[in-house]
PDB file of C-alpha atoms and ligand atoms in Angstrom:
ATOM      1  CA  UNK A  19     120.755-119.487  52.285  1.00 91.00           C
ATOM      2  CA  UNK A  20     118.098-117.205  50.779  1.00 96.00           C
ATOM      3  CA  UNK A  21     118.041-116.682  47.040  1.00 97.00           C
ATOM      4  CA  UNK A  22     115.849-114.579  44.770  1.00 97.00           C
ATOM      5  CA  UNK A  23     113.068-112.326  45.998  1.00 98.00           C
ATOM      6  CA  UNK A  24     110.076-114.327  44.743  1.00 96.00           C
ATOM      7  CA  UNK A  25     107.391-111.770  45.570  1.00 96.00           C
ATOM      8  CA  UNK A  26     106.231-108.949  47.791  1.00 98.00           C
ATOM      9  CA  UNK A  27     102.699-109.468  49.162  1.00 97.00           C
ATOM     10  CA  UNK A  28     100.347-106.555  49.774  1.00 98.00           C
ATOM     11  CA  UNK A  29      96.999-106.770  51.544  1.00 98.00           C
ATOM     12  CA  UNK A  30      94.350-104.624  49.875  1.00 98.00           C
ATOM     13  CA  UNK A  31      90.778-103.883  50.985  1.00 97.00           C
ATOM     14  CA  UNK A  32      89.316-104.281  47.470  1.00 97.00           C
ATOM     15  CA  UNK A  33      91.160-106.658  45.150  1.00 98.00           C
ATOM     16  CA  UNK A  34      89.253-105.722  41.985  1.00 98.00           C
ATOM     17  CA  UNK A  35      89.987-102.030  42.553  1.00 98.00           C
ATOM     18  CA  UNK A  36      93.655-102.679  43.326  1.00 98.00           C
ATOM     19  CA  UNK A  37      94.096-104.946  40.286  1.00 98.00           C
ATOM     20  CA  UNK A  38      92.521-102.262  38.106  1.00 98.00           C
ATOM     21  CA  UNK A  39      94.798 -99.543  39.523  1.00 98.00           C
ATOM     22  CA  UNK A  40      97.900-101.653  38.804  1.00 98.00           C
ATOM     23  CA  UNK A  41      96.600-102.413  35.304  1.00 97.00           C
ATOM     24  CA  UNK A  42      95.344 -98.956  34.340  1.00 98.00           C
ATOM     25  CA  UNK A  43      97.572 -96.545  36.261  1.00 98.00           C
ATOM     26  CA  UNK A  44     100.803 -98.492  36.491  1.00 98.00           C
ATOM     27  CA  UNK A  45     100.441-100.401  33.228  1.00 97.00           C
ATOM     28  CA  UNK A  46     101.187-103.731  34.909  1.00 97.00           C
ATOM     29  CA  UNK A  47     100.378-107.234  33.732  1.00 96.00           C
ATOM     30  CA  UNK A  48      97.880-108.604  36.279  1.00 97.00           C
ATOM     31  CA  UNK A  49      96.756-112.257  36.502  1.00 96.00           C
ATOM     32  CA  UNK A  50      93.170-113.427  36.952  1.00 96.00           C
ATOM     33  CA  UNK A  51      92.055-113.624  40.614  1.00 96.00           C
ATOM     34  CA  UNK A  52      92.529-116.952  42.356  1.00 93.00           C
ATOM     35  CA  UNK A  53      90.746-117.881  45.611  1.00 93.00           C
ATOM     36  CA  UNK A  54      92.649-120.063  48.044  1.00 88.00           C
ATOM     37  CA  UNK A  55      90.062-121.134  50.659  1.00 88.00           C
ATOM     38  CA  UNK A  56      92.626-123.035  52.751  1.00 82.00           C
ATOM     39  CA  UNK A  57      94.717-119.894  53.113  1.00 84.00           C
ATOM     40  CA  UNK A  58      91.718-117.585  53.490  1.00 92.00           C
ATOM     41  CA  UNK A  59      92.786-115.274  50.670  1.00 94.00           C
ATOM     42  CA  UNK A  60      91.968-114.316  47.104  1.00 96.00           C
ATOM     43  CA  UNK A  61      95.075-113.246  45.199  1.00 95.00           C
ATOM     44  CA  UNK A  62      96.233-111.783  41.922  1.00 97.00           C
ATOM     45  CA  UNK A  63      99.834-111.781  40.796  1.00 96.00           C
ATOM     46  CA  UNK A  64     101.547-108.922  39.027  1.00 97.00           C
ATOM     47  CA  UNK A  65     104.486-109.969  36.895  1.00 95.00           C
ATOM     48  CA  UNK A  66     107.398-107.540  36.948  1.00 96.00           C
ATOM     49  CA  UNK A  67     110.646-108.070  35.023  1.00 96.00           C
ATOM     50  CA  UNK A  68     112.568-108.972  38.195  1.00 96.00           C
ATOM     51  CA  UNK A  69     109.935-110.245  40.680  1.00 97.00           C
ATOM     52  CA  UNK A  70     106.214-110.493  41.372  1.00 97.00           C
ATOM     53  CA  UNK A  71     103.767-108.543  43.496  1.00 98.00           C
ATOM     54  CA  UNK A  72     100.975-110.518  45.151  1.00 97.00           C
ATOM     55  CA  UNK A  73      97.806-108.556  45.959  1.00 98.00           C
ATOM     56  CA  UNK A  74      95.618-110.289  48.547  1.00 97.00           C
ATOM     57  CA  UNK A  75      92.183-109.705  49.979  1.00 97.00           C
ATOM     58  CA  UNK A  76      90.453-111.812  52.676  1.00 97.00           C
ATOM     59  CA  UNK A  77      88.460-114.864  51.596  1.00 96.00           C
ATOM     60  CA  UNK A  78      85.943-116.089  54.178  1.00 92.00           C
ATOM     61  CA  UNK A  79      85.086-114.834  57.658  1.00 89.00           C
ATOM     62  CA  UNK A  80      88.017-116.599  59.354  1.00 89.00           C
ATOM     63  CA  UNK A  81      90.677-115.189  57.032  1.00 93.00           C
ATOM     64  CA  UNK A  82      93.966-114.635  58.859  1.00 88.00           C
ATOM     65  CA  UNK A  83      94.474-111.333  57.030  1.00 94.00           C
ATOM     66  CA  UNK A  84      91.253-109.751  58.372  1.00 95.00           C
ATOM     67  CA  UNK A  85      92.983-108.519  61.558  1.00 94.00           C
ATOM     68  CA  UNK A  86      95.739-107.004  59.383  1.00 94.00           C
ATOM     69  CA  UNK A  87      93.116-105.074  57.421  1.00 96.00           C
ATOM     70  CA  UNK A  88      91.451-103.922  60.640  1.00 95.00           C
ATOM     71  CA  UNK A  89      94.798-102.460  61.770  1.00 96.00           C
ATOM     72  CA  UNK A  90      95.591-101.146  58.282  1.00 96.00           C
ATOM     73  CA  UNK A  91      92.247-100.277  56.677  1.00 97.00           C
ATOM     74  CA  UNK A  92      93.758 -98.902  53.477  1.00 97.00           C
ATOM     75  CA  UNK A  93      96.021-101.960  53.088  1.00 97.00           C
ATOM     76  CA  UNK A  94      99.777-102.366  53.346  1.00 98.00           C
ATOM     77  CA  UNK A  95     102.772-104.620  52.937  1.00 98.00           C
ATOM     78  CA  UNK A  96     102.160-108.065  54.413  1.00 96.00           C
ATOM     79  CA  UNK A  97     105.239-110.181  53.680  1.00 96.00           C
ATOM     80  CA  UNK A  98     108.327-110.747  51.567  1.00 97.00           C
ATOM     81  CA  UNK A  99     108.961-114.125  49.965  1.00 97.00           C
ATOM     82  CA  UNK A 100     112.513-115.372  49.460  1.00 98.00           C
ATOM     83  CA  UNK A 101     113.381-118.510  47.536  1.00 98.00           C
ATOM     84  CA  UNK A 102     115.381-121.333  49.094  1.00 98.00           C
ATOM     85  CA  UNK A 103     116.724-124.435  47.359  1.00 97.00           C
ATOM     86  CA  UNK A 104     115.682-126.882  50.114  1.00 97.00           C
ATOM     87  CA  UNK A 105     112.946-125.796  52.483  1.00 97.00           C
ATOM     88  CA  UNK A 106     113.468-128.556  55.052  1.00 96.00           C
ATOM     89  CA  UNK A 107     117.205-127.861  55.229  1.00 97.00           C
ATOM     90  CA  UNK A 108     116.409-124.130  55.575  1.00 97.00           C
ATOM     91  CA  UNK A 109     113.936-124.870  58.389  1.00 96.00           C
ATOM     92  CA  UNK A 110     116.418-127.031  60.321  1.00 96.00           C
ATOM     93  CA  UNK A 111     119.130-124.423  59.919  1.00 96.00           C
ATOM     94  CA  UNK A 112     116.876-121.546  61.023  1.00 96.00           C
ATOM     95  CA  UNK A 113     115.476-123.432  64.004  1.00 95.00           C
ATOM     96  CA  UNK A 114     118.994-124.367  65.110  1.00 96.00           C
ATOM     97  CA  UNK A 115     119.787-120.628  64.995  1.00 96.00           C
ATOM     98  CA  UNK A 116     116.761-119.806  67.159  1.00 95.00           C
ATOM     99  CA  UNK A 117     114.277-118.524  64.559  1.00 95.00           C
ATOM    100  CA  UNK A 118     110.605-119.372  65.031  1.00 96.00           C
ATOM    101  CA  UNK A 119     108.465-120.939  62.319  1.00 96.00           C
ATOM    102  CA  UNK A 120     104.788-119.910  62.312  1.00 94.00           C
ATOM    103  CA  UNK A 121     102.195-122.665  62.787  1.00 90.00           C
ATOM    104  CA  UNK A 122     103.076-126.322  63.212  1.00 91.00           C
ATOM    105  CA  UNK A 123     106.421-125.881  61.456  1.00 89.00           C
ATOM    106  CA  UNK A 124     105.563-128.086  58.496  1.00 93.00           C
ATOM    107  CA  UNK A 125     105.867-126.529  55.031  1.00 94.00           C
ATOM    108  CA  UNK A 126     102.522-126.021  53.262  1.00 90.00           C
ATOM    109  CA  UNK A 127     101.606-125.790  49.583  1.00 87.00           C
ATOM    110  CA  UNK A 128     101.569-122.068  48.753  1.00 81.00           C
ATOM    111  CA  UNK A 129      99.866-120.007  46.051  1.00 75.00           C
ATOM    112  CA  UNK A 130     102.285-121.239  43.360  1.00 78.00           C
ATOM    113  CA  UNK A 131     101.896-124.923  44.212  1.00 85.00           C
ATOM    114  CA  UNK A 132     105.296-124.957  45.927  1.00 92.00           C
ATOM    115  CA  UNK A 133     106.255-125.626  49.542  1.00 96.00           C
ATOM    116  CA  UNK A 134     106.294-122.554  51.774  1.00 95.00           C
ATOM    117  CA  UNK A 135     106.683-121.656  55.421  1.00 95.00           C
ATOM    118  CA  UNK A 136     106.599-118.398  57.363  1.00 95.00           C
ATOM    119  CA  UNK A 137     109.121-117.013  59.850  1.00 97.00           C
ATOM    120  CA  UNK A 138     107.993-115.018  62.852  1.00 96.00           C
ATOM    121  CA  UNK A 139     108.148-111.243  62.201  1.00 96.00           C
ATOM    122  CA  UNK A 140     109.474-110.614  65.716  1.00 95.00           C
ATOM    123  CA  UNK A 141     112.653-112.472  64.753  1.00 95.00           C
ATOM    124  CA  UNK A 142     113.107-110.374  61.603  1.00 96.00           C
ATOM    125  CA  UNK A 143     112.580-106.772  62.643  1.00 96.00           C
ATOM    126  CA  UNK A 144     108.852-106.566  62.158  1.00 96.00           C
ATOM    127  CA  UNK A 145     108.639-108.111  58.689  1.00 97.00           C
ATOM    128  CA  UNK A 146     106.861-111.394  58.034  1.00 96.00           C
ATOM    129  CA  UNK A 147     109.071-113.606  55.842  1.00 97.00           C
ATOM    130  CA  UNK A 148     107.839-116.406  53.624  1.00 96.00           C
ATOM    131  CA  UNK A 149     110.312-118.971  52.348  1.00 97.00           C
ATOM    132  CA  UNK A 150     109.426-120.828  49.157  1.00 97.00           C
ATOM    133  CA  UNK A 151     111.221-123.853  47.809  1.00 97.00           C
ATOM    134  CA  UNK A 152     112.263-122.793  44.310  1.00 92.00           C
TER     135      UNK A 152
HETATM  136 CO1   CO B 226     103.371-115.027  49.623  1.00 92.03          CO
END
């Protein structure tokens, strides 16, 4: 069912600093920051030849990634995003197999303007998984 690895998302405590480190030290191509108030994050994307890295910092007091940063003050890996051809078909299939979808179960518009949903990390060995309709 899952296809390409779309991106790996990392939470960082200081997005400007992290973007600069990727640009200066690693020589990466880093996008301009983009705030997504509905998701409570500000993100930059790093384009690699075979995938992307998403760096995220909290946006707003109620950001869902604040607790993550409290547990991991220097930052860390937050989720992996796999592409699927049909997100509703993927959801039905996963739910029939007993996997839990986070939230109300309805796909939302993600950072790339495409439909996404998240699978519970307890069902996938401690890793939060995002599915994105390619
Ligand atoms: Co993501």
